[in-house]
């Protein structure tokens, strides 16, 4: 009895219930070195609590004081995710297949390991369907090849998932399915630093995911639907995001914070694109409710956070996609006027009134286009479900490939194999042509 008296004499049951802190501050352990132990212990955001005793199953009939119950409640709150960092050990997603290149056929693996020298030839254009990838339940908004693991393709869907495809695998081609977003995913991009993808969507966040481990590494929370993301071409620790409230932000992955914000009072951001030297970027926004001759396409100075020009495109159309040519001094904008406009990338960023890419349709869909790595080809999706391939120098249509029954939304050239492109559709299909 004396022992029981000493154990519970400090707290009376008549004391009021302690109120937990309204916003517990998590402690970040990422700076501490990892020290393996013989008996692994769970990590908590409140390390000062004696959690080992709190987690033991109570003995039958054992009295539990109000203090113990309050502390147990604080422990349950400790599992809430940090606004930026999230504990790696509590998040897992579907692992369906291997992401290793060892699953590839020998001929495909050989082609990828022997990168051709110099620019590829224009005659090497995709001709037929090679691989059909089915896995999304709704429309697919974006596809992107990994620059470091070139056999892997990422896709972002309206079904709130990101799929990682081991495209030429002899086994399961859908290797990973990530459902970290709780709303539709708008965009996905691979990092240059390894098997990581960055995604964004309607849940007002961007998320960095470790593909190999199947873990969510970082969350970048925003105050708007994030519609587009783009890594800086020279520093993959930086990425640009644009959203529904017209806000453009440059983020640093290392700190999880905004480095620069570009303010102009724009409509929803439709697309962003860095210049090849990384010193400028172009933004495209929906300006249907304001002066259409201003702010539709803006060229920004990335370091000074000011527009270099906001009267680039005077046509009464919005542009769902902007892309810089990899070598030549111009960029293009996909227009809802059912053509791709061409602009000089040097001040005053003039529109080429005598040349443009025509024949495909946009019709209000978020149709994207992309240059091949050699700069010789420009590929565009189309509202009629086809892929249109143009000679980038002459703007002449070279080939049309009927791909889907519904709109073909995005196109991505393979980073090594010049005759291979991936595409996605409004009906949820992902395809690879070669």
GROMACS .gro file of C-alpha atoms in nm:
model
  434
    1UNK     CA    1   0.000   0.000   0.000
    2UNK     CA    2   0.288   0.235   0.075
    3UNK     CA    3   0.419   0.186  -0.276
    4UNK     CA    4   0.081   0.266  -0.427
    5UNK     CA    5   0.050   0.572  -0.207
    6UNK     CA    6   0.389   0.704  -0.321
    7UNK     CA    7   0.314   0.634  -0.687
    8UNK     CA    8  -0.010   0.834  -0.699
    9UNK     CA    9   0.023   1.081  -0.413
   10UNK     CA   10   0.156   1.363  -0.637
   11UNK     CA   11  -0.165   1.393  -0.842
   12UNK     CA   12  -0.521   1.407  -0.721
   13UNK     CA   13  -0.811   1.281  -0.930
   14UNK     CA   14  -0.986   1.602  -0.840
   15UNK     CA   15  -0.743   1.807  -1.042
   16UNK     CA   16  -0.878   1.945  -1.372
   17UNK     CA   17  -0.787   1.765  -1.696
   18UNK     CA   18  -0.464   1.922  -1.838
   19UNK     CA   19  -0.515   2.089  -2.175
   20UNK     CA   20  -0.266   1.989  -2.447
   21UNK     CA   21  -0.087   2.260  -2.637
   22UNK     CA   22  -0.299   2.384  -2.929
   23UNK     CA   23  -0.011   2.356  -3.174
   24UNK     CA   24   0.261   2.117  -3.053
   25UNK     CA   25   0.594   2.203  -3.204
   26UNK     CA   26   0.761   1.897  -3.362
   27UNK     CA   27   1.130   1.849  -3.320
   28UNK     CA   28   1.330   1.790  -3.635
   29UNK     CA   29   1.585   1.509  -3.596
   30UNK     CA   30   1.726   1.525  -3.949
   31UNK     CA   31   2.045   1.696  -3.830
   32UNK     CA   32   2.132   1.416  -3.584
   33UNK     CA   33   2.361   1.133  -3.701
   34UNK     CA   34   2.208   0.789  -3.732
   35UNK     CA   35   2.327   0.547  -3.463
   36UNK     CA   36   2.206   0.191  -3.503
   37UNK     CA   37   2.112   0.011  -3.186
   38UNK     CA   38   2.063  -0.351  -3.101
   39UNK     CA   39   1.701  -0.290  -3.018
   40UNK     CA   40   1.539  -0.034  -3.252
   41UNK     CA   41   1.314   0.217  -3.081
   42UNK     CA   42   1.031   0.413  -3.242
   43UNK     CA   43   1.097   0.780  -3.311
   44UNK     CA   44   0.859   1.043  -3.176
   45UNK     CA   45   0.820   1.414  -3.215
   46UNK     CA   46   0.820   1.459  -2.837
   47UNK     CA   47   1.136   1.277  -2.719
   48UNK     CA   48   1.127   1.422  -2.364
   49UNK     CA   49   0.831   1.204  -2.264
   50UNK     CA   50   0.890   0.863  -2.106
   51UNK     CA   51   0.706   0.694  -2.390
   52UNK     CA   52   0.829   0.343  -2.332
   53UNK     CA   53   0.633   0.318  -2.008
   54UNK     CA   54   0.327   0.486  -2.159
   55UNK     CA   55   0.303   0.234  -2.440
   56UNK     CA   56   0.307  -0.075  -2.224
   57UNK     CA   57  -0.027  -0.254  -2.217
   58UNK     CA   58  -0.199  -0.184  -1.881
   59UNK     CA   59  -0.240  -0.477  -1.646
   60UNK     CA   60  -0.598  -0.594  -1.592
   61UNK     CA   61  -0.756  -0.391  -1.316
   62UNK     CA   62  -0.460  -0.152  -1.294
   63UNK     CA   63  -0.555   0.206  -1.200
   64UNK     CA   64  -0.461   0.474  -1.458
   65UNK     CA   65  -0.446   0.831  -1.331
   66UNK     CA   66  -0.565   1.136  -1.520
   67UNK     CA   67  -0.206   1.250  -1.564
   68UNK     CA   68  -0.118   0.926  -1.741
   69UNK     CA   69  -0.427   0.953  -1.960
   70UNK     CA   70  -0.332   1.312  -2.051
   71UNK     CA   71   0.022   1.210  -2.139
   72UNK     CA   72  -0.109   0.925  -2.353
   73UNK     CA   73  -0.321   1.178  -2.540
   74UNK     CA   74  -0.013   1.395  -2.599
   75UNK     CA   75   0.168   1.095  -2.744
   76UNK     CA   76  -0.113   1.034  -2.995
   77UNK     CA   77  -0.087   1.399  -3.104
   78UNK     CA   78   0.284   1.357  -3.159
   79UNK     CA   79   0.211   1.147  -3.466
   80UNK     CA   80   0.062   1.443  -3.657
   81UNK     CA   81   0.283   1.528  -3.957
   82UNK     CA   82   0.504   1.835  -3.956
   83UNK     CA   83   0.387   2.102  -4.209
   84UNK     CA   84   0.707   2.048  -4.411
   85UNK     CA   85   0.886   1.733  -4.295
   86UNK     CA   86   0.714   1.401  -4.247
   87UNK     CA   87   0.843   1.096  -4.060
   88UNK     CA   88   0.969   0.846  -4.314
   89UNK     CA   89   0.882   0.535  -4.114
   90UNK     CA   90   0.508   0.598  -4.094
   91UNK     CA   91   0.440   0.635  -4.467
   92UNK     CA   92   0.434   0.351  -4.715
   93UNK     CA   93   0.282   0.312  -5.059
   94UNK     CA   94   0.212   0.033  -5.304
   95UNK     CA   95   0.517  -0.151  -5.436
   96UNK     CA   96   0.397  -0.354  -5.731
   97UNK     CA   97   0.713  -0.429  -5.928
   98UNK     CA   98   1.084  -0.367  -5.958
   99UNK     CA   99   1.237  -0.034  -6.062
  100UNK     CA  100   1.570  -0.200  -6.142
  101UNK     CA  101   1.705  -0.190  -6.497
  102UNK     CA  102   1.805  -0.555  -6.456
  103UNK     CA  103   1.448  -0.649  -6.553
  104UNK     CA  104   1.495  -0.497  -6.900
  105UNK     CA  105   1.560  -0.700  -7.216
  106UNK     CA  106   1.926  -0.706  -7.314
  107UNK     CA  107   1.881  -0.511  -7.638
  108UNK     CA  108   1.695  -0.224  -7.466
  109UNK     CA  109   1.951  -0.211  -7.184
  110UNK     CA  110   2.234  -0.200  -7.437
  111UNK     CA  111   2.077   0.094  -7.624
  112UNK     CA  112   2.036   0.292  -7.304
  113UNK     CA  113   2.390   0.234  -7.188
  114UNK     CA  114   2.543   0.344  -7.520
  115UNK     CA  115   2.423   0.699  -7.557
  116UNK     CA  116   2.464   0.818  -7.918
  117UNK     CA  117   2.712   1.097  -7.975
  118UNK     CA  118   2.613   1.425  -8.135
  119UNK     CA  119   2.267   1.526  -8.246
  120UNK     CA  120   2.028   1.258  -8.361
  121UNK     CA  121   1.873   1.259  -8.705
  122UNK     CA  122   1.531   1.395  -8.789
  123UNK     CA  123   1.445   1.072  -8.966
  124UNK     CA  124   1.443   0.893  -8.630
  125UNK     CA  125   1.085   0.973  -8.538
  126UNK     CA  126   0.834   0.754  -8.354
  127UNK     CA  127   0.608   0.550  -8.575
  128UNK     CA  128   0.401   0.297  -8.383
  129UNK     CA  129   0.272   0.205  -8.041
  130UNK     CA  130   0.537   0.016  -7.844
  131UNK     CA  131   0.400  -0.014  -7.491
  132UNK     CA  132   0.049   0.057  -7.359
  133UNK     CA  133   0.039   0.134  -6.986
  134UNK     CA  134  -0.295   0.107  -6.808
  135UNK     CA  135  -0.331   0.198  -6.444
  136UNK     CA  136  -0.497   0.536  -6.394
  137UNK     CA  137  -0.872   0.545  -6.330
  138UNK     CA  138  -0.914   0.902  -6.460
  139UNK     CA  139  -0.743   1.152  -6.690
  140UNK     CA  140  -0.363   1.174  -6.684
  141UNK     CA  141  -0.228   1.529  -6.667
  142UNK     CA  142   0.148   1.481  -6.714
  143UNK     CA  143   0.422   1.231  -6.798
  144UNK     CA  144   0.797   1.268  -6.743
  145UNK     CA  145   1.100   1.043  -6.807
  146UNK     CA  146   1.366   1.010  -6.538
  147UNK     CA  147   1.695   1.172  -6.652
  148UNK     CA  148   1.901   0.946  -6.423
  149UNK     CA  149   1.704   0.619  -6.443
  150UNK     CA  150   1.602   0.642  -6.806
  151UNK     CA  151   1.391   0.325  -6.808
  152UNK     CA  152   1.145   0.482  -6.560
  153UNK     CA  153   0.848   0.700  -6.648
  154UNK     CA  154   0.627   0.894  -6.405
  155UNK     CA  155   0.264   0.991  -6.464
  156UNK     CA  156   0.028   1.215  -6.265
  157UNK     CA  157  -0.347   1.157  -6.267
  158UNK     CA  158  -0.679   1.306  -6.172
  159UNK     CA  159  -0.736   0.988  -5.968
  160UNK     CA  160  -0.504   1.135  -5.698
  161UNK     CA  161  -0.218   0.896  -5.780
  162UNK     CA  162   0.132   0.906  -5.923
  163UNK     CA  163   0.240   0.596  -6.113
  164UNK     CA  164   0.601   0.493  -6.172
  165UNK     CA  165   0.642   0.271  -6.477
  166UNK     CA  166   0.934   0.040  -6.553
  167UNK     CA  167   0.841   0.072  -6.918
  168UNK     CA  168   1.030  -0.217  -7.080
  169UNK     CA  169   1.031  -0.453  -6.782
  170UNK     CA  170   0.974  -0.818  -6.861
  171UNK     CA  171   0.768  -0.840  -6.544
  172UNK     CA  172   0.527  -0.594  -6.384
  173UNK     CA  173   0.553  -0.260  -6.566
  174UNK     CA  174   0.364  -0.058  -6.306
  175UNK     CA  175   0.630  -0.055  -6.036
  176UNK     CA  176   0.495   0.199  -5.785
  177UNK     CA  177   0.168   0.373  -5.707
  178UNK     CA  178   0.184   0.673  -5.475
  179UNK     CA  179  -0.130   0.816  -5.314
  180UNK     CA  180   0.020   1.084  -5.091
  181UNK     CA  181  -0.200   1.356  -5.241
  182UNK     CA  182  -0.561   1.368  -5.120
  183UNK     CA  183  -0.683   1.538  -5.439
  184UNK     CA  184  -0.608   1.525  -5.812
  185UNK     CA  185  -0.239   1.545  -5.909
  186UNK     CA  186  -0.164   1.811  -6.170
  187UNK     CA  187   0.206   1.772  -6.245
  188UNK     CA  188   0.507   1.549  -6.177
  189UNK     CA  189   0.879   1.599  -6.241
  190UNK     CA  190   1.185   1.381  -6.178
  191UNK     CA  191   1.481   1.525  -5.991
  192UNK     CA  192   1.830   1.533  -6.142
  193UNK     CA  193   1.967   1.402  -5.811
  194UNK     CA  194   1.840   1.046  -5.833
  195UNK     CA  195   1.517   0.847  -5.797
  196UNK     CA  196   1.302   1.128  -5.656
  197UNK     CA  197   0.986   1.277  -5.803
  198UNK     CA  198   0.827   1.610  -5.723
  199UNK     CA  199   0.449   1.636  -5.760
  200UNK     CA  200   0.179   1.896  -5.705
  201UNK     CA  201  -0.197   1.914  -5.714
  202UNK     CA  202  -0.537   2.028  -5.599
  203UNK     CA  203  -0.460   1.964  -5.230
  204UNK     CA  204  -0.254   2.288  -5.227
  205UNK     CA  205   0.081   2.118  -5.185
  206UNK     CA  206   0.393   1.999  -5.361
  207UNK     CA  207   0.552   1.674  -5.244
  208UNK     CA  208   0.899   1.523  -5.286
  209UNK     CA  209   0.890   1.142  -5.297
  210UNK     CA  210   1.171   0.890  -5.267
  211UNK     CA  211   1.073   0.643  -5.539
  212UNK     CA  212   1.315   0.369  -5.437
  213UNK     CA  213   1.201   0.358  -5.074
  214UNK     CA  214   0.840   0.448  -5.147
  215UNK     CA  215   0.852   0.728  -4.890
  216UNK     CA  216   0.738   1.087  -4.890
  217UNK     CA  217   1.040   1.300  -4.799
  218UNK     CA  218   0.908   1.656  -4.791
  219UNK     CA  219   0.581   1.846  -4.815
  220UNK     CA  220   0.568   2.205  -4.940
  221UNK     CA  221   0.233   2.348  -4.834
  222UNK     CA  222   0.078   2.635  -5.031
  223UNK     CA  223  -0.227   2.860  -5.005
  224UNK     CA  224  -0.346   2.778  -5.358
  225UNK     CA  225  -0.403   2.484  -5.588
  226UNK     CA  226  -0.057   2.412  -5.733
  227UNK     CA  227  -0.090   2.346  -6.105
  228UNK     CA  228   0.269   2.334  -6.230
  229UNK     CA  229   0.621   2.272  -6.096
  230UNK     CA  230   0.962   2.292  -6.262
  231UNK     CA  231   1.314   2.220  -6.129
  232UNK     CA  232   1.583   2.480  -6.194
  233UNK     CA  233   1.806   2.355  -6.481
  234UNK     CA  234   2.133   2.423  -6.294
  235UNK     CA  235   2.036   2.371  -5.932
  236UNK     CA  236   1.798   2.084  -5.861
  237UNK     CA  237   1.762   2.202  -5.501
  238UNK     CA  238   1.540   2.480  -5.638
  239UNK     CA  239   1.203   2.447  -5.803
  240UNK     CA  240   0.939   2.689  -5.926
  241UNK     CA  241   0.568   2.648  -5.859
  242UNK     CA  242   0.262   2.827  -5.995
  243UNK     CA  243  -0.092   2.809  -5.874
  244UNK     CA  244  -0.457   2.901  -5.901
  245UNK     CA  245  -0.421   3.237  -5.727
  246UNK     CA  246  -0.155   3.354  -5.971
  247UNK     CA  247   0.131   3.321  -5.723
  248UNK     CA  248   0.474   3.213  -5.848
  249UNK     CA  249   0.717   3.086  -5.588
  250UNK     CA  250   1.077   2.959  -5.597
  251UNK     CA  251   1.133   2.692  -5.330
  252UNK     CA  252   1.450   2.548  -5.177
  253UNK     CA  253   1.427   2.173  -5.116
  254UNK     CA  254   1.698   2.186  -4.847
  255UNK     CA  255   1.503   2.420  -4.621
  256UNK     CA  256   1.147   2.362  -4.743
  257UNK     CA  257   1.100   2.739  -4.765
  258UNK     CA  258   1.024   2.996  -5.033
  259UNK     CA  259   1.336   3.170  -5.165
  260UNK     CA  260   1.163   3.420  -5.396
  261UNK     CA  261   0.806   3.513  -5.475
  262UNK     CA  262   0.705   3.676  -5.803
  263UNK     CA  263   0.403   3.902  -5.758
  264UNK     CA  264   0.205   4.050  -6.044
  265UNK     CA  265  -0.164   4.002  -5.965
  266UNK     CA  266  -0.206   3.733  -6.229
  267UNK     CA  267  -0.482   3.487  -6.300
  268UNK     CA  268  -0.426   3.112  -6.249
  269UNK     CA  269  -0.078   3.005  -6.362
  270UNK     CA  270  -0.101   2.757  -6.648
  271UNK     CA  271   0.267   2.683  -6.707
  272UNK     CA  272   0.624   2.791  -6.627
  273UNK     CA  273   0.951   2.727  -6.809
  274UNK     CA  274   1.314   2.815  -6.728
  275UNK     CA  275   1.544   2.955  -6.994
  276UNK     CA  276   1.837   2.730  -7.087
  277UNK     CA  277   2.081   2.937  -6.876
  278UNK     CA  278   1.846   2.943  -6.578
  279UNK     CA  279   1.857   3.322  -6.541
  280UNK     CA  280   1.504   3.381  -6.667
  281UNK     CA  281   1.174   3.202  -6.678
  282UNK     CA  282   0.849   3.240  -6.868
  283UNK     CA  283   0.507   3.214  -6.706
  284UNK     CA  284   0.171   3.170  -6.876
  285UNK     CA  285  -0.150   3.260  -6.700
  286UNK     CA  286  -0.523   3.267  -6.758
  287UNK     CA  287  -0.609   3.634  -6.801
  288UNK     CA  288  -0.958   3.601  -6.947
  289UNK     CA  289  -1.094   3.837  -6.684
  290UNK     CA  290  -0.844   4.118  -6.743
  291UNK     CA  291  -0.659   4.294  -7.021
  292UNK     CA  292  -0.570   4.010  -7.257
  293UNK     CA  293  -0.282   4.204  -7.413
  294UNK     CA  294  -0.095   4.209  -7.080
  295UNK     CA  295   0.024   3.939  -6.841
  296UNK     CA  296  -0.082   3.642  -7.056
  297UNK     CA  297   0.285   3.554  -7.107
  298UNK     CA  298   0.550   3.717  -6.889
  299UNK     CA  299   0.929   3.684  -6.905
  300UNK     CA  300   1.081   3.717  -6.557
  301UNK     CA  301   1.428   3.790  -6.422
  302UNK     CA  302   1.468   3.513  -6.168
  303UNK     CA  303   1.708   3.695  -5.933
  304UNK     CA  304   1.553   4.042  -5.939
  305UNK     CA  305   1.196   3.909  -5.920
  306UNK     CA  306   1.074   4.157  -6.180
  307UNK     CA  307   0.912   4.111  -6.522
  308UNK     CA  308   1.138   4.178  -6.819
  309UNK     CA  309   0.829   4.199  -7.039
  310UNK     CA  310   0.457   4.152  -6.984
  311UNK     CA  311   0.335   4.239  -7.334
  312UNK     CA  312   0.474   3.941  -7.519
  313UNK     CA  313   0.153   3.790  -7.659
  314UNK     CA  314  -0.130   4.020  -7.764
  315UNK     CA  315  -0.361   3.755  -7.913
  316UNK     CA  316  -0.689   3.694  -7.731
  317UNK     CA  317  -0.600   3.337  -7.631
  318UNK     CA  318  -0.461   3.173  -7.320
  319UNK     CA  319  -0.157   2.943  -7.350
  320UNK     CA  320  -0.158   2.617  -7.149
  321UNK     CA  321   0.209   2.542  -7.227
  322UNK     CA  322   0.538   2.730  -7.282
  323UNK     CA  323   0.870   2.569  -7.386
  324UNK     CA  324   1.221   2.698  -7.460
  325UNK     CA  325   1.415   2.552  -7.752
  326UNK     CA  326   1.716   2.364  -7.609
  327UNK     CA  327   1.969   2.548  -7.830
  328UNK     CA  328   1.819   2.821  -8.048
  329UNK     CA  329   1.718   3.163  -7.907
  330UNK     CA  330   1.341   3.124  -7.904
  331UNK     CA  331   1.056   2.977  -7.705
  332UNK     CA  332   0.708   2.860  -7.806
  333UNK     CA  333   0.364   2.887  -7.651
  334UNK     CA  334   0.078   2.646  -7.708
  335UNK     CA  335  -0.223   2.866  -7.785
  336UNK     CA  336  -0.592   2.797  -7.747
  337UNK     CA  337  -0.614   2.938  -8.096
  338UNK     CA  338  -0.516   2.586  -8.212
  339UNK     CA  339  -0.157   2.671  -8.300
  340UNK     CA  340   0.186   2.704  -8.137
  341UNK     CA  341   0.327   3.058  -8.142
  342UNK     CA  342   0.701   3.134  -8.166
  343UNK     CA  343   0.877   3.411  -7.970
  344UNK     CA  344   1.233   3.539  -7.957
  345UNK     CA  345   1.403   3.464  -7.624
  346UNK     CA  346   1.592   3.794  -7.644
  347UNK     CA  347   1.443   4.136  -7.563
  348UNK     CA  348   1.193   4.258  -7.672
  349UNK     CA  349   1.072   3.895  -7.705
  350UNK     CA  350   0.892   3.953  -8.033
  351UNK     CA  351   0.630   3.720  -8.174
  352UNK     CA  352   0.719   3.565  -8.509
  353UNK     CA  353   0.420   3.672  -8.718
  354UNK     CA  354   0.526   3.471  -9.024
  355UNK     CA  355   0.577   3.123  -8.878
  356UNK     CA  356   0.385   2.900  -8.638
  357UNK     CA  357   0.299   2.533  -8.584
  358UNK     CA  358  -0.053   2.448  -8.701
  359UNK     CA  359  -0.286   2.152  -8.777
  360UNK     CA  360  -0.341   2.016  -8.424
  361UNK     CA  361  -0.623   2.121  -8.192
  362UNK     CA  362  -0.637   2.251  -7.836
  363UNK     CA  363  -1.007   2.327  -7.781
  364UNK     CA  364  -0.972   2.423  -7.414
  365UNK     CA  365  -0.774   2.112  -7.306
  366UNK     CA  366  -0.439   2.158  -7.123
  367UNK     CA  367  -0.249   2.038  -7.429
  368UNK     CA  368   0.130   2.041  -7.392
  369UNK     CA  369   0.418   2.029  -7.637
  370UNK     CA  370   0.789   1.946  -7.608
  371UNK     CA  371   1.112   1.969  -7.804
  372UNK     CA  372   1.332   1.667  -7.862
  373UNK     CA  373   1.669   1.682  -7.689
  374UNK     CA  374   1.844   1.747  -8.020
  375UNK     CA  375   1.608   2.037  -8.085
  376UNK     CA  376   1.514   1.911  -8.432
  377UNK     CA  377   1.159   1.805  -8.352
  378UNK     CA  378   0.861   1.957  -8.177
  379UNK     CA  379   0.585   1.722  -8.065
  380UNK     CA  380   0.239   1.830  -7.954
  381UNK     CA  381  -0.065   1.658  -7.818
  382UNK     CA  382  -0.405   1.740  -7.964
  383UNK     CA  383  -0.771   1.749  -7.871
  384UNK     CA  384  -0.842   1.491  -8.145
  385UNK     CA  385  -0.632   1.228  -7.961
  386UNK     CA  386  -0.338   1.243  -8.202
  387UNK     CA  387   0.032   1.323  -8.167
  388UNK     CA  388   0.167   1.583  -8.410
  389UNK     CA  389   0.539   1.588  -8.493
  390UNK     CA  390   0.686   1.902  -8.654
  391UNK     CA  391   1.021   2.003  -8.797
  392UNK     CA  392   1.123   2.267  -8.542
  393UNK     CA  393   1.312   2.475  -8.798
  394UNK     CA  394   1.055   2.490  -9.077
  395UNK     CA  395   0.741   2.434  -8.861
  396UNK     CA  396   0.629   2.178  -9.123
  397UNK     CA  397   0.419   1.886  -9.000
  398UNK     CA  398   0.628   1.571  -9.039
  399UNK     CA  399   0.399   1.304  -8.895
  400UNK     CA  400   0.062   1.253  -8.730
  401UNK     CA  401   0.004   0.952  -8.504
  402UNK     CA  402  -0.347   0.861  -8.396
  403UNK     CA  403  -0.300   0.765  -8.032
  404UNK     CA  404  -0.629   0.793  -7.838
  405UNK     CA  405  -1.001   0.839  -7.877
  406UNK     CA  406  -0.992   1.133  -7.636
  407UNK     CA  407  -0.751   1.426  -7.609
  408UNK     CA  408  -0.377   1.358  -7.600
  409UNK     CA  409  -0.265   1.588  -7.318
  410UNK     CA  410   0.113   1.558  -7.270
  411UNK     CA  411   0.419   1.448  -7.470
  412UNK     CA  412   0.766   1.358  -7.336
  413UNK     CA  413   1.071   1.266  -7.545
  414UNK     CA  414   1.299   0.998  -7.405
  415UNK     CA  415   1.626   1.146  -7.268
  416UNK     CA  416   1.847   0.905  -7.468
  417UNK     CA  417   1.644   0.717  -7.728
  418UNK     CA  418   1.551   0.986  -7.980
  419UNK     CA  419   1.287   0.774  -8.152
  420UNK     CA  420   1.089   0.711  -7.832
  421UNK     CA  421   0.819   0.935  -7.685
  422UNK     CA  422   0.568   0.889  -7.404
  423UNK     CA  423   0.222   1.041  -7.406
  424UNK     CA  424  -0.090   1.045  -7.192
  425UNK     CA  425  -0.460   1.086  -7.252
  426UNK     CA  426  -0.772   1.237  -7.106
  427UNK     CA  427  -0.916   0.885  -7.085
  428UNK     CA  428  -0.644   0.772  -6.839
  429UNK     CA  429  -0.409   0.587  -7.076
  430UNK     CA  430  -0.029   0.621  -7.091
  431UNK     CA  431   0.152   0.506  -7.406
  432UNK     CA  432   0.505   0.479  -7.540
  433UNK     CA  433   0.568   0.510  -7.915
  434UNK     CA  434   0.886   0.429  -8.105
   0.00000   0.00000   0.00000
